[in-house]
Amino acid sequence: APAPARVATGPVGVRWADAAKRGDRPVMEALIAEGGDELVHSKARGIGHTALHWAAAGGDVKLMDWLLSKGAEVDARNSCDATPLHSAASNGQAFALGFLLERGADARARNDDGATPAELAARKNRPDLAGQLEAHVKAAADEAGGEEGEAA
């Protein structure tokens, strides 16, 4: 079971959140060495983004891959119940979106406004990403024998 998420506090937690926002992997690696792998589960104050949310929003696939290798949750939720896939979709990050889908991100996840990543992509005038997400959901439903409404 993944470690429970916690708000990044204290010197290491605050530095982790700041480095995650900047996508500063060398600093993040040093902080993991100091604070342990559980930092990947910590959330920033306010919006509650994990480092994976920030990396997805910025389209940093290499950083996302590293975070997942350290145990980050592909479907971590922020304060608005949004996942990293929501962050990638709402920021128009096609490569990050594809990467997360390949790693099992839930394209059906809804944030606290009830929006899926596809709906956020459409709102941001990215019908290409919305279509990719919708096709992924349909393919997964077809593969599961049409049991689209069931949660994993």
mmCIF file of C-alpha atoms in Angstrom:
data_model
loop_
_atom_site.group_PDB
_atom_site.id
_atom_site.type_symbol
_atom_site.label_atom_id
_atom_site.label_comp_id
_atom_site.label_asym_id
_atom_site.label_seq_id
_atom_site.Cartn_x
_atom_site.Cartn_y
_atom_site.Cartn_z
ATOM 1 C CA ALA A 1 0.000 0.000 0.000
ATOM 2 C CA PRO A 2 1.316 3.473 -0.804
ATOM 3 C CA ALA A 3 2.408 5.761 1.983
ATOM 4 C CA PRO A 4 -0.281 8.244 2.994
ATOM 5 C CA ALA A 5 0.151 11.656 1.387
ATOM 6 C CA ARG A 6 1.083 14.470 3.680
ATOM 7 C CA VAL A 7 1.554 18.183 3.284
ATOM 8 C CA ALA A 8 5.209 19.017 2.701
ATOM 9 C CA THR A 9 6.376 20.772 5.848
ATOM 10 C CA GLY A 10 9.671 21.381 7.573
ATOM 11 C CA PRO A 11 12.837 22.340 5.770
ATOM 12 C CA VAL A 12 13.063 19.177 3.648
ATOM 13 C CA GLY A 13 9.357 19.079 2.731
ATOM 14 C CA VAL A 14 9.212 22.738 1.748
ATOM 15 C CA ARG A 15 12.420 22.444 -0.305
ATOM 16 C CA TRP A 16 10.980 19.308 -1.971
ATOM 17 C CA ALA A 17 7.775 21.134 -2.975
ATOM 18 C CA ASP A 18 9.772 24.098 -4.316
ATOM 19 C CA ALA A 19 12.112 21.833 -6.301
ATOM 20 C CA ALA A 20 9.140 19.850 -7.652
ATOM 21 C CA LYS A 21 7.473 23.056 -8.903
ATOM 22 C CA ARG A 22 10.709 23.958 -10.731
ATOM 23 C CA GLY A 23 11.290 20.400 -11.996
ATOM 24 C CA ASP A 24 14.739 20.487 -10.385
ATOM 25 C CA ARG A 25 15.672 16.800 -10.326
ATOM 26 C CA PRO A 26 19.220 17.204 -8.921
ATOM 27 C CA VAL A 27 17.811 18.995 -5.868
ATOM 28 C CA MET A 28 15.006 16.439 -5.611
ATOM 29 C CA GLU A 29 17.536 13.570 -5.700
ATOM 30 C CA ALA A 30 19.522 15.191 -2.900
ATOM 31 C CA LEU A 31 16.358 15.680 -0.846
ATOM 32 C CA ILE A 32 15.310 12.026 -1.370
ATOM 33 C CA ALA A 33 18.751 11.038 -0.057
ATOM 34 C CA GLU A 34 18.133 13.246 2.982
ATOM 35 C CA GLY A 35 14.420 12.691 3.586
ATOM 36 C CA GLY A 36 13.694 9.287 2.042
ATOM 37 C CA ASP A 37 11.569 8.018 -0.832
ATOM 38 C CA GLU A 38 8.351 8.847 1.023
ATOM 39 C CA LEU A 39 8.830 12.458 -0.122
ATOM 40 C CA VAL A 40 7.289 11.442 -3.469
ATOM 41 C CA HIS A 41 3.958 11.179 -1.636
ATOM 42 C CA SER A 42 4.107 14.624 -0.036
ATOM 43 C CA LYS A 43 1.767 17.358 -1.209
ATOM 44 C CA ALA A 44 2.412 21.070 -1.588
ATOM 45 C CA ARG A 45 0.449 23.465 0.584
ATOM 46 C CA GLY A 46 -2.671 24.931 -1.008
ATOM 47 C CA ILE A 47 -3.409 23.075 -4.247
ATOM 48 C CA GLY A 48 -1.925 19.888 -2.809
ATOM 49 C CA HIS A 49 0.059 18.893 -5.886
ATOM 50 C CA THR A 50 2.502 16.029 -5.580
ATOM 51 C CA ALA A 51 5.763 16.247 -7.506
ATOM 52 C CA LEU A 52 4.135 14.054 -10.172
ATOM 53 C CA HIS A 53 1.363 16.650 -10.654
ATOM 54 C CA TRP A 54 3.975 19.391 -11.195
ATOM 55 C CA ALA A 55 6.014 17.231 -13.591
ATOM 56 C CA ALA A 56 2.859 16.338 -15.568
ATOM 57 C CA ALA A 57 1.786 19.987 -15.760
ATOM 58 C CA GLY A 58 5.229 20.874 -17.090
ATOM 59 C CA GLY A 59 5.433 17.935 -19.482
ATOM 60 C CA ASP A 60 8.631 16.588 -17.902
ATOM 61 C CA VAL A 61 8.367 12.902 -18.844
ATOM 62 C CA LYS A 62 11.892 12.038 -17.627
ATOM 63 C CA LEU A 63 11.111 13.456 -14.195
ATOM 64 C CA MET A 64 7.753 11.656 -14.160
ATOM 65 C CA ASP A 65 9.486 8.355 -14.966
ATOM 66 C CA TRP A 66 11.970 8.896 -12.134
ATOM 67 C CA LEU A 67 9.209 9.805 -9.647
ATOM 68 C CA LEU A 68 7.252 6.664 -10.536
ATOM 69 C CA SER A 69 10.430 4.597 -10.076
ATOM 70 C CA LYS A 70 10.631 6.069 -6.564
ATOM 71 C CA GLY A 71 7.090 4.945 -5.756
ATOM 72 C CA ALA A 72 4.968 7.957 -6.731
ATOM 73 C CA GLU A 73 1.305 7.107 -7.305
ATOM 74 C CA VAL A 74 0.210 7.519 -10.924
ATOM 75 C CA ASP A 75 -3.295 8.513 -9.757
ATOM 76 C CA ALA A 76 -2.348 10.650 -6.716
ATOM 77 C CA ARG A 77 -5.033 13.228 -5.867
ATOM 78 C CA ASN A 78 -4.446 16.890 -5.055
ATOM 79 C CA SER A 79 -6.659 19.138 -2.895
ATOM 80 C CA CYS A 80 -9.175 19.407 -5.763
ATOM 81 C CA ASP A 81 -9.220 15.627 -6.265
ATOM 82 C CA ALA A 82 -7.349 16.029 -9.566
ATOM 83 C CA THR A 83 -4.771 13.475 -10.700
ATOM 84 C CA PRO A 84 -1.514 14.084 -12.586
ATOM 85 C CA LEU A 85 -3.473 13.125 -15.735
ATOM 86 C CA HIS A 86 -5.803 16.073 -15.062
ATOM 87 C CA SER A 87 -2.699 18.292 -14.748
ATOM 88 C CA ALA A 88 -1.248 17.063 -18.042
ATOM 89 C CA ALA A 89 -4.595 17.412 -19.848
ATOM 90 C CA SER A 90 -5.354 20.903 -18.569
ATOM 91 C CA ASN A 91 -1.850 22.103 -19.486
ATOM 92 C CA GLY A 92 -1.884 20.628 -22.998
ATOM 93 C CA GLN A 93 0.983 18.230 -22.292
ATOM 94 C CA ALA A 94 0.491 15.526 -24.937
ATOM 95 C CA PHE A 95 3.645 13.504 -24.184
ATOM 96 C CA ALA A 96 3.015 13.561 -20.434
ATOM 97 C CA LEU A 97 -0.593 12.513 -21.020
ATOM 98 C CA GLY A 98 0.447 9.576 -23.201
ATOM 99 C CA PHE A 99 3.132 8.565 -20.712
ATOM 100 C CA LEU A 100 0.643 8.519 -17.822
ATOM 101 C CA LEU A 101 -1.899 6.510 -19.822
ATOM 102 C CA GLU A 102 0.812 3.958 -20.662
ATOM 103 C CA ARG A 103 1.542 3.662 -16.940
ATOM 104 C CA GLY A 104 -2.069 2.912 -16.043
ATOM 105 C CA ALA A 105 -3.448 6.352 -15.132
ATOM 106 C CA ASP A 106 -7.232 6.356 -14.770
ATOM 107 C CA ALA A 107 -8.644 8.398 -17.667
ATOM 108 C CA ARG A 108 -12.108 8.168 -16.046
ATOM 109 C CA ALA A 109 -11.017 9.912 -12.813
ATOM 110 C CA ARG A 110 -13.112 12.932 -11.886
ATOM 111 C CA ASN A 111 -11.926 15.956 -9.938
ATOM 112 C CA ASP A 112 -14.018 17.695 -7.276
ATOM 113 C CA ASP A 113 -15.908 19.564 -10.027
ATOM 114 C CA GLY A 114 -16.790 16.221 -11.612
ATOM 115 C CA ALA A 115 -14.538 16.811 -14.631
ATOM 116 C CA THR A 116 -12.536 14.061 -16.318
ATOM 117 C CA PRO A 117 -9.129 14.766 -17.894
ATOM 118 C CA ALA A 118 -10.820 14.630 -21.345
ATOM 119 C CA GLU A 119 -13.290 17.332 -20.307
ATOM 120 C CA LEU A 120 -10.451 19.545 -19.039
ATOM 121 C CA ALA A 121 -8.531 19.075 -22.302
ATOM 122 C CA ALA A 122 -11.641 20.037 -24.305
ATOM 123 C CA ARG A 123 -12.119 23.165 -22.157
ATOM 124 C CA LYS A 124 -8.515 24.145 -22.932
ATOM 125 C CA ASN A 125 -9.230 23.843 -26.668
ATOM 126 C CA ARG A 126 -7.267 20.593 -27.023
ATOM 127 C CA PRO A 127 -9.726 18.300 -28.827
ATOM 128 C CA ASP A 128 -6.762 16.134 -29.855
ATOM 129 C CA LEU A 129 -5.994 15.294 -26.231
ATOM 130 C CA ALA A 130 -9.676 14.930 -25.348
ATOM 131 C CA GLY A 131 -10.059 12.469 -28.231
ATOM 132 C CA GLN A 132 -6.981 10.508 -27.140
ATOM 133 C CA LEU A 133 -8.369 10.211 -23.615
ATOM 134 C CA GLU A 134 -11.849 9.244 -24.803
ATOM 135 C CA ALA A 135 -10.374 6.589 -27.122
ATOM 136 C CA HIS A 136 -8.349 5.226 -24.202
ATOM 137 C CA VAL A 137 -11.473 4.955 -22.022
ATOM 138 C CA LYS A 138 -13.392 3.247 -24.841
ATOM 139 C CA ALA A 139 -10.560 0.780 -25.531
ATOM 140 C CA ALA A 140 -10.299 -0.071 -21.830
ATOM 141 C CA ALA A 141 -14.076 -0.595 -21.656
ATOM 142 C CA ASP A 142 -14.020 -2.810 -24.758
ATOM 143 C CA GLU A 143 -11.139 -4.811 -23.286
ATOM 144 C CA ALA A 144 -13.033 -5.257 -20.015
ATOM 145 C CA GLY A 145 -16.100 -6.495 -21.842
ATOM 146 C CA GLY A 146 -18.008 -3.257 -21.554
ATOM 147 C CA GLU A 147 -17.899 -2.955 -17.763
ATOM 148 C CA GLU A 148 -17.067 0.719 -18.111
ATOM 149 C CA GLY A 149 -18.730 1.979 -14.921
ATOM 150 C CA GLU A 150 -16.867 -0.205 -12.450
ATOM 151 C CA ALA A 151 -14.007 1.227 -10.448
ATOM 152 C CA ALA A 152 -10.785 -0.741 -10.215
#
